[in-house]
Amino acid sequence: MDDVLHTDYLPVRTLVSAGKEYLYFSGTSYLGMARNEALQAYLQEGLSRYGSNYSSTRLSNVQLNIYAEAENYLAALTGAEAALTISSGFLAGQTVIRTLEGSAHFIYGPRTHPALWRRKTDSFDGSFTDWVQQLPEVVEKSKQEHIVILCNSLDPLLAVKYNFDWLQDLPVDKPITIIIDDSHGFGVTGKEGAGIYSEVKVPAGAELMVVTSMGKGLGIPAGLILGKEKTLANFRQSPFFGGGSPAIPAYLYAFLQAATIYPQARQQLLENIRLFQAQLTNPTLLHNIPNYPVFYTPQNQLCPFLYEKDMLISSFSYPSPQSSPITRIILNSLHTPDDLNKLAAAINAFAWNI
């Protein structure tokens, strides 16, 4: 199969390359919002009202009300004291990290999203469970007063959801900030798609912050920081916030108008997941988080097998080009029952021959 397929159109349910159409089971538009016609209609309204971009700063003497409206809504949705939007999930993470940098001992979990890195050496590939078991001792032995712990809410590559009960085992004699990247959960997981913020219980004296992209589940090109009002007020003074581009207001307008669309898309995604799983004759071939649309398999030959049947799934080397591929099937809300029937039948045929 070709290593790279080129296309002139954004794939969501199907991909067309060199005149050939493939069923597409990859990407991160979990709710299909990148191609949701109702959301696109609201976006057109937003573009008429706010234009294609806001090239000013959130610190200017002219303030667009849409930012406060969106941030108040997001805070209420997630249960956070406050919410702060910015142009991307990556910039949201960097705003947090660069503001806190130099004031604490940073402790990174395995495969933490690059948005939270200070430098490349912050990244490492390892066992999340082993890392958690070592944390209390690492925190206890740290000579710095303030501890910052950084990790993801889940592993979207191996389809593993993390449990955060271990936070209760951390020492309580030091101020601890927990920063979680929820980019692959927000919009899809949690109550009403609100992600992980309200699910994480932090010990007394600790502070929780969640950083996330709104682009994956929600289809909105923006980043989001959730946390305490006092902390986010400090981030508003950061040059990364003032000097960085704001979220495009037309998209925030569309997001607020689409409040009834997202639950429908999540329900459709859940139905698609259940329909697909119900048809698998060997479900142990795939590993997934319950009610989450990513299915990991160690059987890398599944990718070329499905490619020959005009189906494209996710398979790429990680963490380096020399690493073995990580192979996944990713469903979204736009897949039809016929799409899922074809996929399940092909996987069953593959499983029969291994």
mmCIF file of C-alpha atoms in Angstrom:
data_model
loop_
_atom_site.group_PDB
_atom_site.id
_atom_site.type_symbol
_atom_site.label_atom_id
_atom_site.label_comp_id
_atom_site.label_asym_id
_atom_site.label_seq_id
_atom_site.Cartn_x
_atom_site.Cartn_y
_atom_site.Cartn_z
ATOM 1 C CA MET A 1 0.000 0.000 0.000
ATOM 2 C CA ASP A 2 1.067 3.624 -0.501
ATOM 3 C CA ASP A 3 2.662 5.210 2.567
ATOM 4 C CA VAL A 4 0.912 8.532 1.897
ATOM 5 C CA LEU A 5 -2.378 9.229 0.128
ATOM 6 C CA HIS A 6 -2.967 12.735 -1.223
ATOM 7 C CA THR A 7 -6.426 14.275 -1.362
ATOM 8 C CA ASP A 8 -8.036 17.624 -2.160
ATOM 9 C CA TYR A 9 -10.860 17.235 0.375
ATOM 10 C CA LEU A 10 -10.908 16.767 4.131
ATOM 11 C CA PRO A 11 -11.725 13.112 4.860
ATOM 12 C CA VAL A 12 -14.162 12.247 7.629
ATOM 13 C CA ARG A 13 -16.321 9.304 6.536
ATOM 14 C CA THR A 14 -14.602 8.619 3.224
ATOM 15 C CA LEU A 15 -11.376 9.665 1.535
ATOM 16 C CA VAL A 16 -10.890 10.185 -2.195
ATOM 17 C CA SER A 17 -7.355 9.896 -3.562
ATOM 18 C CA ALA A 18 -6.297 9.564 -7.210
ATOM 19 C CA GLY A 19 -9.925 9.066 -8.179
ATOM 20 C CA LYS A 20 -10.467 6.177 -5.769
ATOM 21 C CA GLU A 21 -12.752 6.274 -2.734
ATOM 22 C CA TYR A 22 -11.879 4.607 0.565
ATOM 23 C CA LEU A 23 -13.903 4.170 3.714
ATOM 24 C CA TYR A 24 -12.003 6.233 6.258
ATOM 25 C CA PHE A 25 -11.595 4.982 9.827
ATOM 26 C CA SER A 26 -8.944 7.376 11.073
ATOM 27 C CA GLY A 27 -8.505 10.993 12.174
ATOM 28 C CA THR A 28 -9.692 12.734 15.329
ATOM 29 C CA SER A 29 -13.009 14.259 14.249
ATOM 30 C CA TYR A 30 -14.743 11.852 16.615
ATOM 31 C CA LEU A 31 -18.141 13.555 16.436
ATOM 32 C CA GLY A 32 -17.852 14.269 12.709
ATOM 33 C CA MET A 33 -18.088 18.003 13.373
ATOM 34 C CA ALA A 34 -15.562 18.847 10.672
ATOM 35 C CA ARG A 35 -18.287 17.874 8.180
ATOM 36 C CA ASN A 36 -21.423 18.582 10.210
ATOM 37 C CA GLU A 37 -23.721 20.659 7.999
ATOM 38 C CA ALA A 38 -25.666 22.213 10.881
ATOM 39 C CA LEU A 39 -22.448 23.404 12.534
ATOM 40 C CA GLN A 40 -21.270 24.782 9.191
ATOM 41 C CA ALA A 41 -24.510 26.768 8.884
ATOM 42 C CA TYR A 42 -23.947 28.306 12.315
ATOM 43 C CA LEU A 43 -20.375 29.061 11.311
ATOM 44 C CA GLN A 44 -21.629 30.995 8.297
ATOM 45 C CA GLU A 45 -23.771 33.081 10.657
ATOM 46 C CA GLY A 46 -20.727 33.665 12.831
ATOM 47 C CA LEU A 47 -18.607 34.712 9.867
ATOM 48 C CA SER A 48 -21.261 37.230 8.852
ATOM 49 C CA ARG A 49 -21.254 38.683 12.352
ATOM 50 C CA TYR A 50 -17.552 38.558 13.280
ATOM 51 C CA GLY A 51 -15.638 38.142 10.023
ATOM 52 C CA SER A 52 -13.076 35.479 9.194
ATOM 53 C CA ASN A 53 -10.581 36.322 11.944
ATOM 54 C CA TYR A 54 -9.958 38.551 14.949
ATOM 55 C CA SER A 55 -6.466 39.942 14.459
ATOM 56 C CA SER A 56 -6.367 41.965 17.660
ATOM 57 C CA THR A 57 -5.514 40.976 21.238
ATOM 58 C CA ARG A 58 -7.795 39.994 24.105
ATOM 59 C CA LEU A 59 -6.128 42.792 26.089
ATOM 60 C CA SER A 60 -7.331 45.613 23.809
ATOM 61 C CA ASN A 61 -9.744 48.370 24.847
ATOM 62 C CA VAL A 62 -12.416 46.794 22.624
ATOM 63 C CA GLN A 63 -13.822 43.549 23.996
ATOM 64 C CA LEU A 64 -16.015 41.110 22.068
ATOM 65 C CA ASN A 65 -18.745 39.722 24.319
ATOM 66 C CA ILE A 66 -18.590 36.307 22.654
ATOM 67 C CA TYR A 67 -15.432 35.413 24.589
ATOM 68 C CA ALA A 68 -17.011 35.895 28.010
ATOM 69 C CA GLU A 69 -20.174 34.135 26.835
ATOM 70 C CA ALA A 70 -18.254 31.101 25.583
ATOM 71 C CA GLU A 71 -15.966 30.935 28.618
ATOM 72 C CA ASN A 72 -18.838 31.215 31.087
ATOM 73 C CA TYR A 73 -20.648 28.428 29.251
ATOM 74 C CA LEU A 74 -17.552 26.196 29.220
ATOM 75 C CA ALA A 75 -16.938 26.753 32.924
ATOM 76 C CA ALA A 76 -20.534 25.824 33.740
ATOM 77 C CA LEU A 77 -20.410 22.779 31.455
ATOM 78 C CA THR A 78 -17.237 21.389 32.993
ATOM 79 C CA GLY A 79 -17.741 22.415 36.610
ATOM 80 C CA ALA A 80 -14.605 24.567 36.628
ATOM 81 C CA GLU A 81 -14.416 27.893 38.451
ATOM 82 C CA ALA A 82 -13.252 29.545 35.251
ATOM 83 C CA ALA A 83 -12.419 28.863 31.618
ATOM 84 C CA LEU A 84 -10.055 30.642 29.248
ATOM 85 C CA THR A 85 -10.055 30.218 25.467
ATOM 86 C CA ILE A 86 -7.083 30.761 23.193
ATOM 87 C CA SER A 87 -6.348 30.063 19.521
ATOM 88 C CA SER A 88 -5.203 26.433 19.861
ATOM 89 C CA GLY A 89 -4.771 23.609 22.312
ATOM 90 C CA PHE A 90 -1.025 23.816 21.833
ATOM 91 C CA LEU A 91 -0.910 27.524 22.710
ATOM 92 C CA ALA A 92 -3.194 26.888 25.689
ATOM 93 C CA GLY A 93 -0.709 24.345 26.999
ATOM 94 C CA GLN A 94 2.286 26.559 26.360
ATOM 95 C CA THR A 95 0.598 29.516 28.062
ATOM 96 C CA VAL A 96 0.230 27.415 31.210
ATOM 97 C CA ILE A 97 3.720 25.903 31.061
ATOM 98 C CA ARG A 98 5.619 29.082 30.252
ATOM 99 C CA THR A 99 3.800 30.994 32.979
ATOM 100 C CA LEU A 100 4.657 28.375 35.624
ATOM 101 C CA GLU A 101 8.127 27.517 34.310
ATOM 102 C CA GLY A 102 10.938 28.162 36.763
ATOM 103 C CA SER A 103 8.657 28.204 39.796
ATOM 104 C CA ALA A 104 8.322 24.469 40.440
ATOM 105 C CA HIS A 105 9.597 20.926 39.974
ATOM 106 C CA PHE A 106 7.908 19.608 36.808
ATOM 107 C CA ILE A 107 7.162 15.856 36.786
ATOM 108 C CA TYR A 108 5.964 14.464 33.434
ATOM 109 C CA GLY A 109 3.930 11.341 32.812
ATOM 110 C CA PRO A 110 4.660 9.019 29.878
ATOM 111 C CA ARG A 111 3.630 10.262 26.428
ATOM 112 C CA THR A 112 2.395 13.593 27.795
ATOM 113 C CA HIS A 113 1.032 15.735 24.950
ATOM 114 C CA PRO A 114 3.693 18.009 23.350
ATOM 115 C CA ALA A 115 1.538 21.040 24.192
ATOM 116 C CA LEU A 116 2.753 20.658 27.776
ATOM 117 C CA TRP A 117 6.464 20.175 27.045
ATOM 118 C CA ARG A 118 9.086 22.737 28.018
ATOM 119 C CA ARG A 119 11.667 20.930 25.909
ATOM 120 C CA LYS A 120 11.966 17.693 23.936
ATOM 121 C CA THR A 121 13.545 15.847 26.877
ATOM 122 C CA ASP A 122 10.254 16.158 28.795
ATOM 123 C CA SER A 123 8.909 13.365 26.587
ATOM 124 C CA PHE A 124 9.408 9.708 27.405
ATOM 125 C CA ASP A 125 7.722 6.424 26.554
ATOM 126 C CA GLY A 126 6.937 4.179 29.505
ATOM 127 C CA SER A 127 4.330 2.566 31.721
ATOM 128 C CA PHE A 128 1.771 4.932 33.234
ATOM 129 C CA THR A 129 1.165 2.468 36.085
ATOM 130 C CA ASP A 130 4.871 2.258 36.947
ATOM 131 C CA TRP A 131 5.156 6.043 36.819
ATOM 132 C CA VAL A 132 2.202 6.452 39.195
ATOM 133 C CA GLN A 133 3.688 3.995 41.683
ATOM 134 C CA GLN A 134 6.929 5.972 41.824
ATOM 135 C CA LEU A 135 5.299 9.413 42.125
ATOM 136 C CA PRO A 136 4.819 9.661 45.921
ATOM 137 C CA GLU A 137 8.509 8.997 46.514
ATOM 138 C CA VAL A 138 9.585 11.401 43.753
ATOM 139 C CA VAL A 139 7.386 14.145 45.201
ATOM 140 C CA GLU A 140 8.564 13.450 48.751
ATOM 141 C CA LYS A 141 12.237 13.628 47.800
ATOM 142 C CA SER A 142 11.925 16.771 45.688
ATOM 143 C CA LYS A 143 13.881 19.681 47.127
ATOM 144 C CA GLN A 144 11.548 22.230 45.542
ATOM 145 C CA GLU A 145 8.557 23.539 47.415
ATOM 146 C CA HIS A 146 6.062 23.553 44.522
ATOM 147 C CA ILE A 147 5.374 20.416 42.462
ATOM 148 C CA VAL A 148 3.723 20.385 39.018
ATOM 149 C CA ILE A 149 2.535 16.992 37.740
ATOM 150 C CA LEU A 150 1.666 16.758 34.033
ATOM 151 C CA CYS A 151 -0.014 13.945 32.103
ATOM 152 C CA ASN A 152 -2.787 13.047 29.666
ATOM 153 C CA SER A 153 -6.339 12.048 30.588
ATOM 154 C CA LEU A 154 -6.044 8.963 28.400
ATOM 155 C CA ASP A 155 -3.743 7.279 25.918
ATOM 156 C CA PRO A 156 -5.349 7.734 22.467
ATOM 157 C CA LEU A 157 -2.697 5.546 20.819
ATOM 158 C CA LEU A 158 -3.107 2.381 22.874
ATOM 159 C CA ALA A 159 -6.719 3.173 23.863
ATOM 160 C CA VAL A 160 -6.207 3.263 27.637
ATOM 161 C CA LYS A 161 -8.155 5.524 30.018
ATOM 162 C CA TYR A 162 -6.227 6.614 33.083
ATOM 163 C CA ASN A 163 -7.523 6.359 36.633
ATOM 164 C CA PHE A 164 -6.642 9.288 38.903
ATOM 165 C CA ASP A 165 -7.325 7.744 42.312
ATOM 166 C CA TRP A 166 -3.547 7.786 42.846
ATOM 167 C CA LEU A 167 -3.714 11.511 43.489
ATOM 168 C CA GLN A 168 -4.935 10.695 47.000
ATOM 169 C CA ASP A 169 -1.627 8.926 47.721
ATOM 170 C CA LEU A 170 0.516 12.000 47.119
ATOM 171 C CA PRO A 171 2.186 13.819 50.023
ATOM 172 C CA VAL A 172 0.117 16.711 51.352
ATOM 173 C CA ASP A 173 2.925 18.785 52.849
ATOM 174 C CA LYS A 174 3.776 20.507 49.548
ATOM 175 C CA PRO A 175 1.630 22.567 47.164
ATOM 176 C CA ILE A 176 0.925 20.429 44.094
ATOM 177 C CA THR A 177 -0.551 21.469 40.750
ATOM 178 C CA ILE A 178 -1.946 18.735 38.513
ATOM 179 C CA ILE A 179 -2.151 19.636 34.819
ATOM 180 C CA ILE A 180 -4.016 17.193 32.575
ATOM 181 C CA ASP A 181 -4.252 17.344 28.793
ATOM 182 C CA ASP A 182 -7.758 16.199 27.812
ATOM 183 C CA SER A 183 -7.556 16.917 24.084
ATOM 184 C CA HIS A 184 -8.647 13.422 23.037
ATOM 185 C CA GLY A 185 -11.439 13.204 25.604
ATOM 186 C CA PHE A 186 -13.053 16.641 25.663
ATOM 187 C CA GLY A 187 -16.323 16.680 23.752
ATOM 188 C CA VAL A 188 -16.558 12.874 23.776
ATOM 189 C CA THR A 189 -15.997 11.628 27.335
ATOM 190 C CA GLY A 190 -17.525 12.695 30.630
ATOM 191 C CA LYS A 191 -21.029 13.903 31.382
ATOM 192 C CA GLU A 192 -22.429 15.711 28.321
ATOM 193 C CA GLY A 193 -18.986 15.503 26.730
ATOM 194 C CA ALA A 194 -17.512 17.757 29.420
ATOM 195 C CA GLY A 195 -14.362 15.675 29.656
ATOM 196 C CA ILE A 196 -12.394 14.815 32.751
ATOM 197 C CA TYR A 197 -12.356 18.001 34.834
ATOM 198 C CA SER A 198 -15.256 17.169 37.173
ATOM 199 C CA GLU A 199 -14.192 13.512 37.442
ATOM 200 C CA VAL A 200 -10.772 14.178 38.988
ATOM 201 C CA LYS A 201 -10.742 14.554 42.760
ATOM 202 C CA VAL A 202 -7.603 16.274 43.993
ATOM 203 C CA PRO A 203 -6.327 16.092 47.578
ATOM 204 C CA ALA A 204 -6.511 19.054 49.945
ATOM 205 C CA GLY A 205 -3.973 21.692 49.066
ATOM 206 C CA ALA A 206 -3.622 20.541 45.458
ATOM 207 C CA GLU A 207 -4.877 22.428 42.411
ATOM 208 C CA LEU A 208 -6.263 20.960 39.189
ATOM 209 C CA MET A 209 -5.915 22.454 35.731
ATOM 210 C CA VAL A 210 -7.112 20.906 32.488
ATOM 211 C CA VAL A 211 -5.776 21.983 29.110
ATOM 212 C CA THR A 212 -7.467 20.833 25.941
ATOM 213 C CA SER A 213 -7.973 21.355 22.257
ATOM 214 C CA MET A 214 -11.548 22.041 21.182
ATOM 215 C CA GLY A 215 -10.705 20.942 17.651
ATOM 216 C CA LYS A 216 -10.949 17.172 17.939
ATOM 217 C CA GLY A 217 -14.280 16.264 19.482
ATOM 218 C CA LEU A 218 -15.967 19.637 19.025
ATOM 219 C CA GLY A 219 -14.610 20.689 15.631
ATOM 220 C CA ILE A 220 -13.739 24.176 16.912
ATOM 221 C CA PRO A 221 -10.201 25.488 16.185
ATOM 222 C CA ALA A 222 -9.470 26.760 19.674
ATOM 223 C CA GLY A 223 -7.737 25.816 22.900
ATOM 224 C CA LEU A 224 -9.129 25.847 26.417
ATOM 225 C CA ILE A 225 -7.741 26.146 29.944
ATOM 226 C CA LEU A 226 -9.929 25.121 32.900
ATOM 227 C CA GLY A 227 -9.083 25.910 36.501
ATOM 228 C CA LYS A 228 -9.460 28.312 39.392
ATOM 229 C CA GLU A 229 -10.487 31.899 38.717
ATOM 230 C CA LYS A 230 -7.415 33.317 40.459
ATOM 231 C CA THR A 231 -5.030 31.120 38.467
ATOM 232 C CA LEU A 232 -6.630 31.899 35.116
ATOM 233 C CA ALA A 233 -6.583 35.607 35.939
ATOM 234 C CA ASN A 234 -2.813 35.239 36.215
ATOM 235 C CA PHE A 235 -2.670 33.554 32.799
ATOM 236 C CA ARG A 236 -4.541 36.517 31.312
ATOM 237 C CA GLN A 237 -1.500 38.630 32.178
ATOM 238 C CA SER A 238 0.857 36.264 30.347
ATOM 239 C CA PRO A 239 2.491 37.513 27.128
ATOM 240 C CA PHE A 240 1.528 34.154 25.619
ATOM 241 C CA PHE A 241 -2.122 35.091 26.124
ATOM 242 C CA GLY A 242 -1.881 38.768 25.213
ATOM 243 C CA GLY A 243 0.521 38.224 22.321
ATOM 244 C CA GLY A 244 -1.099 35.056 21.015
ATOM 245 C CA SER A 245 -4.023 35.063 18.629
ATOM 246 C CA PRO A 246 -7.456 34.755 20.250
ATOM 247 C CA ALA A 247 -9.815 31.966 19.278
ATOM 248 C CA ILE A 248 -11.679 32.947 16.108
ATOM 249 C CA PRO A 249 -14.952 34.469 17.384
ATOM 250 C CA ALA A 250 -17.066 33.100 14.521
ATOM 251 C CA TYR A 251 -16.240 29.571 15.661
ATOM 252 C CA LEU A 252 -17.079 30.304 19.296
ATOM 253 C CA TYR A 253 -20.411 31.696 18.110
ATOM 254 C CA ALA A 254 -21.065 28.503 16.135
ATOM 255 C CA PHE A 255 -20.088 26.399 19.152
ATOM 256 C CA LEU A 256 -22.616 28.130 21.399
ATOM 257 C CA GLN A 257 -25.379 27.912 18.807
ATOM 258 C CA ALA A 258 -24.708 24.191 18.305
ATOM 259 C CA ALA A 259 -25.480 23.222 21.897
ATOM 260 C CA THR A 260 -28.192 20.778 20.759
ATOM 261 C CA ILE A 261 -26.107 19.289 17.934
ATOM 262 C CA TYR A 262 -23.312 17.870 20.064
ATOM 263 C CA PRO A 263 -25.521 15.557 22.179
ATOM 264 C CA GLN A 264 -27.050 14.151 18.993
ATOM 265 C CA ALA A 265 -23.604 13.478 17.539
ATOM 266 C CA ARG A 266 -22.405 11.826 20.768
ATOM 267 C CA GLN A 267 -25.461 9.585 20.816
ATOM 268 C CA GLN A 268 -24.865 8.612 17.187
ATOM 269 C CA LEU A 269 -21.227 7.862 17.946
ATOM 270 C CA LEU A 270 -22.247 5.641 20.860
ATOM 271 C CA GLU A 271 -24.682 3.765 18.616
ATOM 272 C CA ASN A 272 -21.950 3.326 15.997
ATOM 273 C CA ILE A 273 -19.522 1.942 18.576
ATOM 274 C CA ARG A 274 -22.081 -0.551 19.882
ATOM 275 C CA LEU A 275 -23.148 -1.645 16.397
ATOM 276 C CA PHE A 276 -19.554 -2.234 15.357
ATOM 277 C CA GLN A 277 -18.616 -4.156 18.494
ATOM 278 C CA ALA A 278 -21.729 -6.326 18.354
ATOM 279 C CA GLN A 279 -20.657 -7.712 14.976
ATOM 280 C CA LEU A 280 -17.093 -8.712 15.886
ATOM 281 C CA THR A 281 -16.571 -12.463 16.137
ATOM 282 C CA ASN A 282 -13.204 -12.026 17.871
ATOM 283 C CA PRO A 283 -13.514 -8.821 19.950
ATOM 284 C CA THR A 284 -10.238 -9.538 21.791
ATOM 285 C CA LEU A 285 -8.407 -8.618 18.586
ATOM 286 C CA LEU A 286 -9.134 -4.969 19.394
ATOM 287 C CA HIS A 287 -8.653 -3.029 22.613
ATOM 288 C CA ASN A 288 -10.714 0.039 23.449
ATOM 289 C CA ILE A 289 -12.004 2.227 26.244
ATOM 290 C CA PRO A 290 -15.736 1.609 26.862
ATOM 291 C CA ASN A 291 -17.861 3.954 24.739
ATOM 292 C CA TYR A 292 -14.764 5.508 23.151
ATOM 293 C CA PRO A 293 -14.261 5.334 19.357
ATOM 294 C CA VAL A 294 -10.575 4.323 19.210
ATOM 295 C CA PHE A 295 -9.714 0.620 18.830
ATOM 296 C CA TYR A 296 -6.069 -0.430 19.124
ATOM 297 C CA THR A 297 -4.694 -3.691 17.755
ATOM 298 C CA PRO A 298 -1.178 -5.162 17.875
ATOM 299 C CA GLN A 299 -1.955 -6.847 14.544
ATOM 300 C CA ASN A 300 -0.269 -4.337 12.225
ATOM 301 C CA GLN A 301 -1.073 -6.418 9.146
ATOM 302 C CA LEU A 302 -4.707 -5.440 9.585
ATOM 303 C CA CYS A 303 -3.921 -2.093 7.921
ATOM 304 C CA PRO A 304 -2.764 -3.444 4.521
ATOM 305 C CA PHE A 305 -5.471 -6.130 4.693
ATOM 306 C CA LEU A 306 -8.204 -3.485 4.984
ATOM 307 C CA TYR A 307 -6.484 -1.237 2.454
ATOM 308 C CA GLU A 308 -6.918 -3.962 -0.153
ATOM 309 C CA LYS A 309 -10.641 -3.794 0.617
ATOM 310 C CA ASP A 310 -10.692 0.000 0.123
ATOM 311 C CA MET A 311 -10.685 0.831 3.826
ATOM 312 C CA LEU A 312 -8.125 3.129 5.417
ATOM 313 C CA ILE A 313 -7.281 2.958 9.119
ATOM 314 C CA SER A 314 -4.636 4.652 11.269
ATOM 315 C CA SER A 315 -1.189 3.019 11.312
ATOM 316 C CA PHE A 316 2.094 4.863 11.844
ATOM 317 C CA SER A 317 5.405 4.435 13.645
ATOM 318 C CA TYR A 318 5.651 5.899 17.147
ATOM 319 C CA PRO A 319 7.453 7.390 19.030
ATOM 320 C CA SER A 320 10.083 7.542 16.253
ATOM 321 C CA PRO A 321 10.113 6.657 12.544
ATOM 322 C CA GLN A 322 12.143 3.580 13.482
ATOM 323 C CA SER A 323 9.512 2.319 15.944
ATOM 324 C CA SER A 324 6.957 -0.360 15.185
ATOM 325 C CA PRO A 325 3.639 0.955 13.834
ATOM 326 C CA ILE A 326 0.707 1.651 16.120
ATOM 327 C CA THR A 327 -2.431 0.442 14.388
ATOM 328 C CA ARG A 328 -5.901 1.715 15.275
ATOM 329 C CA ILE A 329 -9.437 1.846 13.968
ATOM 330 C CA ILE A 330 -11.186 5.139 14.694
ATOM 331 C CA LEU A 331 -14.933 5.529 14.318
ATOM 332 C CA ASN A 332 -16.888 8.767 14.097
ATOM 333 C CA SER A 333 -20.493 9.903 14.169
ATOM 334 C CA LEU A 334 -20.807 10.132 10.383
ATOM 335 C CA HIS A 335 -20.138 6.463 9.695
ATOM 336 C CA THR A 336 -23.232 4.661 8.449
ATOM 337 C CA PRO A 337 -24.453 1.182 9.453
ATOM 338 C CA ASP A 338 -23.334 -0.052 6.029
ATOM 339 C CA ASP A 339 -19.822 1.350 6.631
ATOM 340 C CA LEU A 340 -19.626 -0.428 9.965
ATOM 341 C CA ASN A 341 -21.022 -3.673 8.564
ATOM 342 C CA LYS A 342 -18.315 -3.723 5.890
ATOM 343 C CA LEU A 343 -15.600 -2.928 8.413
ATOM 344 C CA ALA A 344 -16.696 -5.597 10.890
ATOM 345 C CA ALA A 345 -17.042 -8.226 8.153
ATOM 346 C CA ALA A 346 -13.529 -7.496 6.901
ATOM 347 C CA ILE A 347 -12.059 -7.652 10.412
ATOM 348 C CA ASN A 348 -13.843 -10.940 11.057
ATOM 349 C CA ALA A 349 -12.320 -12.333 7.855
ATOM 350 C CA PHE A 350 -8.883 -11.154 8.981
ATOM 351 C CA ALA A 351 -9.323 -12.674 12.446
ATOM 352 C CA TRP A 352 -10.285 -16.019 10.911
ATOM 353 C CA ASN A 353 -6.903 -16.258 9.199
ATOM 354 C CA ILE A 354 -4.567 -15.375 12.085
#
